[in-house]
Amino acid sequence: MPNDDTPAPEQGAQILNFSRRPGTPVPPRPTGDRTTDVVEDLTKYTRDETSDDYRHRMAVNAVAFAFVVVLGLVGYWLADTMATMRKNQDCVLTGRRDCTPVEVPTRERF
């Protein structure tokens, strides 16, 4: 049952306020000096635009793409081989004959 002093929700999202249980410790907030130390430490990870080697990055991307394509093709071949083997095994286990087609080379006439 809503209180009379709570405002009516608007057309947008509704915000729920969650309160902490009594006795739950509150995590400490960082002090002002500590946050400036963290920001100063992050400056060593910044890069300028001239250090980016576009050719090397594109070559690595091409190699990675080729690897993913080969990996996908190998996965497809493996799944197809497993399906064929399963089909042949099911055929043999049902007691049928001539489950696997035998390719006979044709004679060429000269």
CSV table of C-alpha atoms in Angstrom, one decimal:
chain,number,residue,atom,x,y,z
A,1,MET,CA,0.0,0.0,0.0
A,2,PRO,CA,1.7,3.3,-1.1
A,3,ASN,CA,2.2,6.1,1.4
A,4,ASP,CA,0.4,9.4,0.7
A,5,ASP,CA,3.7,11.4,0.6
A,6,THR,CA,5.2,9.3,-2.2
A,7,PRO,CA,5.0,11.0,-5.6
A,8,ALA,CA,3.0,9.3,-8.4
A,9,PRO,CA,5.2,7.5,-10.9
A,10,GLU,CA,5.7,9.3,-14.2
A,11,GLN,CA,5.2,7.7,-17.6
A,12,GLY,CA,8.8,6.6,-17.7
A,13,ALA,CA,10.7,4.1,-15.6
A,14,GLN,CA,9.9,3.5,-11.9
A,15,ILE,CA,12.7,3.7,-9.4
A,16,LEU,CA,12.7,1.5,-6.4
A,17,ASN,CA,14.6,2.5,-3.3
A,18,PHE,CA,16.3,-0.4,-1.5
A,19,SER,CA,17.4,0.2,2.1
A,20,ARG,CA,20.2,-1.8,3.8
A,21,ARG,CA,19.4,-4.3,6.5
A,22,PRO,CA,20.3,-3.2,10.0
A,23,GLY,CA,23.7,-4.3,11.0
A,24,THR,CA,25.1,-4.6,7.4
A,25,PRO,CA,28.5,-2.9,7.2
A,26,VAL,CA,28.7,0.0,4.7
A,27,PRO,CA,31.7,-0.2,2.4
A,28,PRO,CA,34.1,2.6,2.9
A,29,ARG,CA,34.2,5.4,0.3
A,30,PRO,CA,37.5,6.3,-1.3
A,31,THR,CA,39.1,9.5,-0.1
A,32,GLY,CA,39.9,12.4,-2.3
A,33,ASP,CA,43.7,11.8,-2.2
A,34,ARG,CA,43.3,8.2,-3.1
A,35,THR,CA,41.3,8.8,-6.3
A,36,THR,CA,43.9,11.3,-7.6
A,37,ASP,CA,46.6,8.6,-7.1
A,38,VAL,CA,44.7,6.2,-9.2
A,39,VAL,CA,44.2,8.7,-12.0
A,40,GLU,CA,47.9,9.6,-12.0
A,41,ASP,CA,48.8,5.9,-12.3
A,42,LEU,CA,46.6,5.5,-15.4
A,43,THR,CA,48.6,8.1,-17.3
A,44,LYS,CA,51.3,5.5,-18.1
A,45,TYR,CA,48.8,3.5,-20.1
A,46,THR,CA,47.8,6.3,-22.5
A,47,ARG,CA,49.1,6.2,-26.0
A,48,ASP,CA,49.4,8.9,-28.6
A,49,GLU,CA,48.0,8.5,-32.1
A,50,THR,CA,51.4,8.2,-33.8
A,51,SER,CA,52.3,5.0,-32.1
A,52,ASP,CA,49.5,3.0,-33.7
A,53,ASP,CA,50.9,0.7,-36.5
A,54,TYR,CA,47.9,0.3,-38.8
A,55,ARG,CA,49.6,-2.1,-41.2
A,56,HIS,CA,50.6,-4.5,-38.5
A,57,ARG,CA,47.2,-4.4,-36.8
A,58,MET,CA,45.4,-5.2,-40.2
A,59,ALA,CA,47.9,-8.0,-40.9
A,60,VAL,CA,47.2,-9.5,-37.5
A,61,ASN,CA,43.4,-9.1,-38.0
A,62,ALA,CA,43.7,-10.9,-41.4
A,63,VAL,CA,45.6,-13.8,-39.9
A,64,ALA,CA,43.1,-14.1,-37.1
A,65,PHE,CA,40.2,-14.0,-39.6
A,66,ALA,CA,41.9,-16.7,-41.7
A,67,PHE,CA,42.4,-18.8,-38.6
A,68,VAL,CA,38.7,-18.5,-37.6
A,69,VAL,CA,37.6,-19.4,-41.1
A,70,VAL,CA,39.8,-22.5,-41.1
A,71,LEU,CA,38.6,-23.5,-37.7
A,72,GLY,CA,35.0,-23.2,-38.9
A,73,LEU,CA,35.7,-25.3,-42.0
A,74,VAL,CA,37.4,-28.0,-39.9
A,75,GLY,CA,34.5,-28.0,-37.5
A,76,TYR,CA,32.0,-28.4,-40.4
A,77,TRP,CA,34.1,-31.2,-41.9
A,78,LEU,CA,34.3,-32.9,-38.5
A,79,ALA,CA,30.5,-32.6,-37.9
A,80,ASP,CA,29.8,-33.9,-41.4
A,81,THR,CA,32.1,-36.9,-40.9
A,82,MET,CA,30.5,-37.7,-37.6
A,83,ALA,CA,27.0,-37.6,-39.1
A,84,THR,CA,28.0,-39.9,-41.9
A,85,MET,CA,29.6,-42.4,-39.5
A,86,ARG,CA,26.5,-42.3,-37.3
A,87,LYS,CA,24.3,-42.9,-40.3
A,88,ASN,CA,26.4,-45.9,-41.4
A,89,GLN,CA,26.6,-47.3,-37.9
A,90,ASP,CA,22.8,-47.1,-37.5
A,91,CYS,CA,22.4,-48.8,-40.9
A,92,VAL,CA,24.7,-51.7,-39.8
A,93,LEU,CA,23.1,-52.0,-36.4
A,94,THR,CA,19.7,-52.5,-37.9
A,95,GLY,CA,21.0,-55.5,-39.8
A,96,ARG,CA,20.9,-54.1,-43.3
A,97,ARG,CA,23.5,-54.8,-45.9
A,98,ASP,CA,25.1,-52.5,-48.4
A,99,CYS,CA,25.1,-49.6,-46.0
A,100,THR,CA,28.3,-48.1,-47.3
A,101,PRO,CA,28.4,-47.4,-51.0
A,102,VAL,CA,31.5,-48.9,-52.7
A,103,GLU,CA,32.9,-46.9,-55.5
A,104,VAL,CA,34.0,-49.0,-58.4
A,105,PRO,CA,36.4,-47.4,-60.9
A,106,THR,CA,35.1,-47.5,-64.4
A,107,ARG,CA,37.2,-48.9,-67.2
A,108,GLU,CA,38.1,-46.5,-69.9
A,109,ARG,CA,38.0,-47.8,-73.4
A,110,PHE,CA,40.9,-46.8,-75.6
